[in-house]
Short mmCIF file of C-alpha atoms in Angstrom, two decimals:
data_model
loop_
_atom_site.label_atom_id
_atom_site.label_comp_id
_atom_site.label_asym_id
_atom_site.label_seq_id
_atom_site.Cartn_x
_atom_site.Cartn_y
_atom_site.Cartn_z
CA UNK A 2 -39.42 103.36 -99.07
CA UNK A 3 -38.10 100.24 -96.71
CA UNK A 4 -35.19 99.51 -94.77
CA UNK A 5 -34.27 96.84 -92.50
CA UNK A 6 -31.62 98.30 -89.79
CA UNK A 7 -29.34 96.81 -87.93
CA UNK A 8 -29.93 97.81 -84.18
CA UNK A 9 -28.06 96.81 -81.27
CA UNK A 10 -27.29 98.92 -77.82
CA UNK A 11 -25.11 96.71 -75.94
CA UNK A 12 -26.32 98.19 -72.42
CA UNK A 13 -29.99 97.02 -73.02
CA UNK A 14 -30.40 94.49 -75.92
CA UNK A 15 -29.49 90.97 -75.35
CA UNK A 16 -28.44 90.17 -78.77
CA UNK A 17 -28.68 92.59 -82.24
CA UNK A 18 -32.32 92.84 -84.19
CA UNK A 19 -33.47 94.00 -87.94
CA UNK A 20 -35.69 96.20 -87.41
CA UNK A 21 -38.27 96.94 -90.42
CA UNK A 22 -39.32 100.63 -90.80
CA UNK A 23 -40.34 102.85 -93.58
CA UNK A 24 -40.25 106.47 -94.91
CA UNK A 25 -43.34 108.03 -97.01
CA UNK A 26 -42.67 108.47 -100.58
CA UNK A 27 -42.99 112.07 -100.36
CA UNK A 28 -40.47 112.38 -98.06
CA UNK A 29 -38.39 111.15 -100.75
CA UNK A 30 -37.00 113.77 -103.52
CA UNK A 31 -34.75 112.92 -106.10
CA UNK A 32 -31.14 112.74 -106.09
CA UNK A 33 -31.37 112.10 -102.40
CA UNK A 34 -28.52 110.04 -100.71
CA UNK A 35 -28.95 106.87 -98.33
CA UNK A 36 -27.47 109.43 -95.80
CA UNK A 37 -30.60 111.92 -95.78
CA UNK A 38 -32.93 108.98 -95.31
CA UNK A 39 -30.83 107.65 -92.05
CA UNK A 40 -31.29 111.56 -91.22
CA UNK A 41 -34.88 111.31 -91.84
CA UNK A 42 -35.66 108.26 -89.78
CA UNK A 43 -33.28 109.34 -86.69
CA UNK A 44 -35.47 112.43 -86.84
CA UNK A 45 -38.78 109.87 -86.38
CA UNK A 46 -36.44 107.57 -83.96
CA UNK A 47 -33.43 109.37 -82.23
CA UNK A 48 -32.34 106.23 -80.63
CA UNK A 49 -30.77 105.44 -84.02
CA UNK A 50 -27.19 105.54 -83.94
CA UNK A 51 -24.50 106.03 -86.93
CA UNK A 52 -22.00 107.96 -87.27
CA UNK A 53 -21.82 110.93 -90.42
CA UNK A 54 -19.85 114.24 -91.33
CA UNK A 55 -19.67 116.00 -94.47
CA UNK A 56 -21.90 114.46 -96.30
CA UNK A 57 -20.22 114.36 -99.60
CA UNK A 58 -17.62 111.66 -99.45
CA UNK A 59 -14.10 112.82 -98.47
CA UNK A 60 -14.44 112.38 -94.14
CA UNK A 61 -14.87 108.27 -94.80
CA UNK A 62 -16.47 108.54 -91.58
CA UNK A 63 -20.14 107.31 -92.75
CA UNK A 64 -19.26 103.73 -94.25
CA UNK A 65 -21.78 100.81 -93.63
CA UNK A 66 -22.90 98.08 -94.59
CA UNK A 67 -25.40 98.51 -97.97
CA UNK A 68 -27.57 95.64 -98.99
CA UNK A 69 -24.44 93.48 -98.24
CA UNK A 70 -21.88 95.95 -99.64
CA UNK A 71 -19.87 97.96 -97.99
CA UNK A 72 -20.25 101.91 -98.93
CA UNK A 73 -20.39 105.49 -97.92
CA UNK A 74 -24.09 106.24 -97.20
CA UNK A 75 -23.74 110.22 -98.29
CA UNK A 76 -22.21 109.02 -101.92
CA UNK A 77 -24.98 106.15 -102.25
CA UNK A 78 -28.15 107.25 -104.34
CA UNK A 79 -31.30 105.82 -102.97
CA UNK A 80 -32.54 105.25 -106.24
CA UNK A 81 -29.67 102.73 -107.23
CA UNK A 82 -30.55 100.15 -104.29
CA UNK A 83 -33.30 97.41 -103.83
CA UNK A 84 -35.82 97.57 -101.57
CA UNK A 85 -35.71 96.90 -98.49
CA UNK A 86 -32.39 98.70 -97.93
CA UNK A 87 -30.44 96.25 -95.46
CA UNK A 88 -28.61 98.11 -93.72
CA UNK A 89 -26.00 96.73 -91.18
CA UNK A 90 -22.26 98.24 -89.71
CA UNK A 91 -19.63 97.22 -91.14
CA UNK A 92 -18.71 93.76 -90.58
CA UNK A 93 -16.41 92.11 -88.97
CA UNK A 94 -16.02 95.10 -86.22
CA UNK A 95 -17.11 95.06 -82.81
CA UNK A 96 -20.12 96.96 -82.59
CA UNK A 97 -20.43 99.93 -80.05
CA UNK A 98 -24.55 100.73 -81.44
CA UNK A 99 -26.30 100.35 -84.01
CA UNK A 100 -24.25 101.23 -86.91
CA UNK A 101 -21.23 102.65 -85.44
CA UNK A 102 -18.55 100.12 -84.82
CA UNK A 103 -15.21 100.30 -83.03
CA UNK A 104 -12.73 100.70 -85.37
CA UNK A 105 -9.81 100.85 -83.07
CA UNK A 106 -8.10 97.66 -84.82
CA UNK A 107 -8.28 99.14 -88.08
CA UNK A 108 -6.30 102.26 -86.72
CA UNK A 109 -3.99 100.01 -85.16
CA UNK A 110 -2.94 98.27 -88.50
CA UNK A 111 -2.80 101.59 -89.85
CA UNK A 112 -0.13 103.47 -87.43
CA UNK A 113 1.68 100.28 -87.25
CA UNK A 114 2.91 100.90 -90.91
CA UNK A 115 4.30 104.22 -90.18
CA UNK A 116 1.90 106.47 -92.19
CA UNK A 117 4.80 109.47 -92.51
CA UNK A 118 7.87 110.28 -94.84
CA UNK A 119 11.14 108.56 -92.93
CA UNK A 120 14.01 110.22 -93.90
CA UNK A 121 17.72 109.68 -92.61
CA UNK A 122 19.87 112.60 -94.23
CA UNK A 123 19.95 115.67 -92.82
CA UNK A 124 16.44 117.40 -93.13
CA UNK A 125 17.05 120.19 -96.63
CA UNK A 126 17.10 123.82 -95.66
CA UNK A 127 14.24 124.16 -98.16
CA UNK A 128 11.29 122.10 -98.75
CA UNK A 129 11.55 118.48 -100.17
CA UNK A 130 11.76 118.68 -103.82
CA UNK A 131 9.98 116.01 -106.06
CA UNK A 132 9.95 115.79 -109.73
CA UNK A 133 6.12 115.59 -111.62
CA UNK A 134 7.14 112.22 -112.53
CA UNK A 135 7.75 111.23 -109.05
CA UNK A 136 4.84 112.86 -107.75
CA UNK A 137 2.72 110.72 -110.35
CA UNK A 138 3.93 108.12 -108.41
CA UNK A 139 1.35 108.96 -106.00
CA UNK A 140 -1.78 108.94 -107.85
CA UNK A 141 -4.43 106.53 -106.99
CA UNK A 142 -2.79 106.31 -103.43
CA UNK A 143 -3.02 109.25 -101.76
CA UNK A 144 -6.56 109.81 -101.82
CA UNK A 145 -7.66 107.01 -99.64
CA UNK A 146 -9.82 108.62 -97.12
CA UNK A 147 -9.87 105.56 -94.49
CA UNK A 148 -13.11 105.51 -94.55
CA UNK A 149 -12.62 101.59 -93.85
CA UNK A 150 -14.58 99.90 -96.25
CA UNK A 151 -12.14 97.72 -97.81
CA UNK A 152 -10.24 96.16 -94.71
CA UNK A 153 -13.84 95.41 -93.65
CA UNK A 154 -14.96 93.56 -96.56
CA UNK A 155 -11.37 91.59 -96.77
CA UNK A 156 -12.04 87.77 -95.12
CA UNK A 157 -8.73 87.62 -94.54
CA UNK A 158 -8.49 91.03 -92.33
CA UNK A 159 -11.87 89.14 -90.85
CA UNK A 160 -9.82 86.01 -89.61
CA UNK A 161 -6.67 87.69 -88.62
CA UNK A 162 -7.76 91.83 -88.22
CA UNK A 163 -4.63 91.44 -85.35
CA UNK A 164 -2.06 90.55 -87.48
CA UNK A 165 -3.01 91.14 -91.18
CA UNK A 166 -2.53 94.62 -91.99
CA UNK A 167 -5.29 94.89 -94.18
CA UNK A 168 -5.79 96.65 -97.65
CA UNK A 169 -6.06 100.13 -96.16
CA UNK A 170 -2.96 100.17 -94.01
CA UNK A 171 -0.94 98.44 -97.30
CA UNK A 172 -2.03 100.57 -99.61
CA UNK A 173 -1.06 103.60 -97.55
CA UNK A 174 2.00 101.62 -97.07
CA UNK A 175 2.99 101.26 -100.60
CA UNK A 176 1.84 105.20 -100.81
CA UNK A 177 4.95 105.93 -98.15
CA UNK A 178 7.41 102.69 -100.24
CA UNK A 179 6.54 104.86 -103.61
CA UNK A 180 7.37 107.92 -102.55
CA UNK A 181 10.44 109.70 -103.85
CA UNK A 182 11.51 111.71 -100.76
CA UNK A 183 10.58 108.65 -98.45
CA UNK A 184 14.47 106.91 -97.27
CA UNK A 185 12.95 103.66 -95.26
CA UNK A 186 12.06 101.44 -97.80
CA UNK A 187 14.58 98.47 -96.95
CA UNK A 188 12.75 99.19 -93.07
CA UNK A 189 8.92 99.36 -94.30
CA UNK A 190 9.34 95.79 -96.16
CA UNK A 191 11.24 94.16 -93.26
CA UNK A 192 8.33 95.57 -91.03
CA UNK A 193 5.97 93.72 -93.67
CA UNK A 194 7.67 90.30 -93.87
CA UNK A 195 6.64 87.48 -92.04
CA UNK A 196 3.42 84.96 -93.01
CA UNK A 197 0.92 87.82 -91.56
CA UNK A 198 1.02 91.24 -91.93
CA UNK A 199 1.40 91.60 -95.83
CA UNK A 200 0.75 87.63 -97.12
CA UNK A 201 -2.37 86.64 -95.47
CA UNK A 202 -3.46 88.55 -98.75
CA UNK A 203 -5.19 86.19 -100.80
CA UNK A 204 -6.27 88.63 -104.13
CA UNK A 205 -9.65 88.28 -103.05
CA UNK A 206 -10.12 91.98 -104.57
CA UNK A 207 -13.12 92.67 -102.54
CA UNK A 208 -11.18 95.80 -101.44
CA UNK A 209 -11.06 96.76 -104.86
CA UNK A 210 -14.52 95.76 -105.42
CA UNK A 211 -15.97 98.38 -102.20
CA UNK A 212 -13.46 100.91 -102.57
CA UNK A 213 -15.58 104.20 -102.45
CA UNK A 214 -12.77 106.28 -103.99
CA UNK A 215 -11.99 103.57 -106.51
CA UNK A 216 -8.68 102.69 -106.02
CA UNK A 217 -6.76 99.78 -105.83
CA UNK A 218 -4.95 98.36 -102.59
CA UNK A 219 -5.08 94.70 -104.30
CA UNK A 220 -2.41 96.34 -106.95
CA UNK A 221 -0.47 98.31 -104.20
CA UNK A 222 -0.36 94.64 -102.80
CA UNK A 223 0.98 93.05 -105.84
CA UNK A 224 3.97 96.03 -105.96
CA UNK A 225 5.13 95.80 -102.52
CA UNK A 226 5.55 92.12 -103.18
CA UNK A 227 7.72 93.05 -106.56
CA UNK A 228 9.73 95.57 -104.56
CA UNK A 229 10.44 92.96 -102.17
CA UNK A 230 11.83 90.82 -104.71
CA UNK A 231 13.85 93.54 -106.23
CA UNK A 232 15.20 94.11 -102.50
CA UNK A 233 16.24 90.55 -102.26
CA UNK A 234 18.16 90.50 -105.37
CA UNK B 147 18.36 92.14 -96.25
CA UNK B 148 17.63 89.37 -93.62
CA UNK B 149 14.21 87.07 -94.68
CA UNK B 150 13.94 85.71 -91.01
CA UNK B 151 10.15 84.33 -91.21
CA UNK B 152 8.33 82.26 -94.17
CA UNK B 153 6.40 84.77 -95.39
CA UNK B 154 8.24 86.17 -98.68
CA UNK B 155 9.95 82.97 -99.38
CA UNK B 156 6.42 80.72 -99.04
CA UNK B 157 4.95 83.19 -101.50
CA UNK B 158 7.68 83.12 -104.20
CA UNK B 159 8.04 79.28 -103.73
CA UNK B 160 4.08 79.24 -104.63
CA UNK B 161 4.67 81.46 -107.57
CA UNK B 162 8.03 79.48 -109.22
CA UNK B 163 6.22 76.33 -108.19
CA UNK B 164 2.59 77.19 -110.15
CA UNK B 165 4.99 78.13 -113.48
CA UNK B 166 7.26 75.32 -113.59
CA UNK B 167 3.86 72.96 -113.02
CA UNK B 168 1.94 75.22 -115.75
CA UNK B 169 4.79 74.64 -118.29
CA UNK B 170 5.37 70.70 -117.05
CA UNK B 171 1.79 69.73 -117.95
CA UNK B 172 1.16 71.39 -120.91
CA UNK B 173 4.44 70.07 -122.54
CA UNK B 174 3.30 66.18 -121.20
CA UNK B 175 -0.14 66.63 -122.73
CA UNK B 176 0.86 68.07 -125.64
CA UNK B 177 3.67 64.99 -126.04
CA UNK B 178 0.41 62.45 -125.63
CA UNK B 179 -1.56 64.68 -127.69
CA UNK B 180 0.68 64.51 -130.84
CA UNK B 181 2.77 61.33 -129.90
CA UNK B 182 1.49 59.50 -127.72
CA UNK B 183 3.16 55.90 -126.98
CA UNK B 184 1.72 52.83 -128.08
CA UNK B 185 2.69 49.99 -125.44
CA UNK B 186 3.42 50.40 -121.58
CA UNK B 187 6.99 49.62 -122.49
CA UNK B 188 7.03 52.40 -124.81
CA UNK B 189 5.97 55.16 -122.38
CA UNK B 190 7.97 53.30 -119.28
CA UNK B 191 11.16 54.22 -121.75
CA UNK B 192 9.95 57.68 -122.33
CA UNK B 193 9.92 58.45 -118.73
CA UNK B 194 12.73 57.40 -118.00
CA UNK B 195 14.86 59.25 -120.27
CA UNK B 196 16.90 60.67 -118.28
CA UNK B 197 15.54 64.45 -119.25
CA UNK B 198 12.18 63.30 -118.67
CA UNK B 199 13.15 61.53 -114.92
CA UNK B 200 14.52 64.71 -113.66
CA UNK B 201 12.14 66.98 -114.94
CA UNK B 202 9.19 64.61 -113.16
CA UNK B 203 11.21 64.28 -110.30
CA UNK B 204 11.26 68.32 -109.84
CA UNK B 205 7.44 68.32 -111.04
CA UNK B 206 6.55 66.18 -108.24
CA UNK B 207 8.69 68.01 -105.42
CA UNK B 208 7.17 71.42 -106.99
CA UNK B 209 3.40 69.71 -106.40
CA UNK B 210 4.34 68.53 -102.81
CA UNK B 211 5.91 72.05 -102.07
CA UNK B 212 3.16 74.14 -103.73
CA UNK B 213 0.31 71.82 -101.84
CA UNK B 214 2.13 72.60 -98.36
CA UNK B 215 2.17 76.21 -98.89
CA UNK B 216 -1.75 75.98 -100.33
CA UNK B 217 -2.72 73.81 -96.75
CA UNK B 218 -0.49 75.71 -94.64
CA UNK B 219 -2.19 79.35 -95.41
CA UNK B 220 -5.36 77.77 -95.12
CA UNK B 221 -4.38 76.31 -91.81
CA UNK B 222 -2.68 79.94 -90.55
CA UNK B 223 -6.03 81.41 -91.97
CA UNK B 224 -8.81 79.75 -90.35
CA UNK B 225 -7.34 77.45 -87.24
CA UNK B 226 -6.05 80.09 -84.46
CA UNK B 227 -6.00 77.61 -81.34
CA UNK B 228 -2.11 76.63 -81.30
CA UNK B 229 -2.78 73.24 -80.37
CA UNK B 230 -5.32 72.12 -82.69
CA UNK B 231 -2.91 73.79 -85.63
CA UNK B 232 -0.10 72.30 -84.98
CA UNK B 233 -1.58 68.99 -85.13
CA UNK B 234 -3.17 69.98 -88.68
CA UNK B 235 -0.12 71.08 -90.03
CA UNK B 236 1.99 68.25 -88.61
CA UNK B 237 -0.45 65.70 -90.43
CA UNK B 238 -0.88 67.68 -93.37
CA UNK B 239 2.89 67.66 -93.60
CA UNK B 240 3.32 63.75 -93.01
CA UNK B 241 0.88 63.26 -95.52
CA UNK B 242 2.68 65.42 -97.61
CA UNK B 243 5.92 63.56 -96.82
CA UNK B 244 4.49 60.11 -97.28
CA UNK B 245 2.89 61.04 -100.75
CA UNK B 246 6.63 62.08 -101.46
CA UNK B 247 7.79 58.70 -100.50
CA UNK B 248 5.88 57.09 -102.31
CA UNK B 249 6.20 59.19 -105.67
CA UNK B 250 10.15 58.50 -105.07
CA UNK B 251 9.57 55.11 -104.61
CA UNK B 252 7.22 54.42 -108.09
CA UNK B 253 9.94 57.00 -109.91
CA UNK B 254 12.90 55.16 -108.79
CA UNK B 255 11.40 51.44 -109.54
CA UNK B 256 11.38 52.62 -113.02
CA UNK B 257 15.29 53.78 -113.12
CA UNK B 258 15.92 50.00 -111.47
#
């Protein structure tokens, strides 16, 4: 099996290479993940750098660059991808080595929405009560992992990843704006206004297209923009 | 709720703006589909019913609106050095403004 992998180590290399190399057939079994081959060829080459933890798709801390699509390499089959496997970081990031990348904008965009429940009355005695319905509300937001894939494949978090929020950071947004117990919403959409942080979003849907949990930050998009107009009415 | 920058306004501007243009040309082709005028006089009376004039008027100033918005995220998208962008949107926007001037210009003719 061939790959072509991105290498790059700042402190030696003058500028990034592809490097060709190749595991034996039989080291392939079935059912194996892209993950247990990059474990497989850092075993033949420890200089190989990228960054992995549980191996089975909720950490979001293995997502690269696959054949030109962004992914989780521990939920990608071998099997499903042409050879050679092109494998590169994600883009758009500066790279640190290899395949791990410095994600330290992405984080920004994300604390800068205020990823917590704001509440102004007194805190309850009890714990915050929510309704089934309300907690419905939730579904298809919560789960995001921020594993990065999305805001990475979004060309307008490429031209602007200092201002624009991104589709991570706005759908975890929308996740606090939709919740029930959450009392900031006027705040959270002033936050957003402004030609940058929420509407450099131009429905590319690539985010949509990557997402490794299959959600939808494109949609979460479209309803903080209605709840905005239902604010200014 | 205070809208200070362009941001929410721009968007909704390009939203109302696309509709009313959507709804604008499909009426006008489907009045020279089905009845369609047969001299220049003929349609230079049809457009300047009075109905008509207004509604082209607002087309027009939609268009011009909606095409500023289009450039102007472009611009905000792609050109970062302050400089260069302001002298891209400044001549977008005078070409803007002098494609208005003349569009007033060729409407109100007509009324005179």
């Amino acid at each position: 099996m061939r790959f072509s992998i991105y290498r790059y180590n700042p402190e030696t290399d003058a500028a990034p290479r592809m490097e060709e190399c190749e595991l034996p057939d039989s080291d392939i079994a079935p059912g194996m993940m892209l993950l247990d081959a990059l474990r497989l060829l850092k075993a033949r080459d420890e200089t190989l750098t990228f960054r992995h933890s549980c191996g089975e798709g909720v950490c979001g801390s293995d997502a690269i660059n696959i054949n030109g699509r962004n992914g989780l390499s521990c939920i990608t089959p071998l099997s499903d991808l042409k050879q050679p496997i092109e494998i590169r970081p994600l883009p758009g990031m500066p790279v640190i080595r290899d395949l791990v990348v410095d994600l330290g904008q992405f984080y920004h965009q994300y604390r800068a929405i205020k990823p917590y429940l704001i509440v102004h009355d007194p805190e309850p005695e009890t714990e915050y009560l929510q309704a089934p319905e309300e907690r419905d509300q939730l579904d298809g937001l919560y789960e995001c992992i921020l594993c990065g894939c999305c805001s990475t494949a979004c060309p307008s978090f490429w031209w602007n990843p200092d201002k624009f929020r991104g589709p991570a950071a706005l759908l975890q947004s929308y996740r606090f704006l939709a919740d029930s117990r959450d009392q900031a919403t006027a705040e959270r959409l002033e936050e957003l206004e402004g030609p940058y942080r929420l509407f450099r979003c131009h429905t590319v849907m690539n985010c949509v297209d990557v997402c490794p949990k299959g959600l939808n930050p494109t949609k979460a998009i479209g309803q903080i923009k209605k709840l905005m107009l239902k604010h200014m009415a | 709720m205070m809208w200070r920058a362009s941001g929410f306004r721009a968007w909704l501007l390009q939203r109302v703006s696309a509709v009313y243009m959507a709804v604008y040309i499909l009426l006008f082709m489907l009045h020279l589909a089905f009845d369609a005028p047969d001299s220049y006089q003929e349609w230079r009376a049809w457009m300047m019913l009075p109905f008509i004039a207004v509604a082209s008027f607002v087309f027009f100033a939609m268009l011009l609106t909606h095409a500023w918005i289009g450039l102007r995220d472009v611009i905000i998208d792609y050109v970062h050095p302050v400089g260069i962008r302001f002298v891209l949107l400044a001549l977008v926007a005078g070409g803007l403004l002098m494609l208005g001037v003349w569009v007033l210009r060729i409407l109100l003719m007509g009324v005179s």
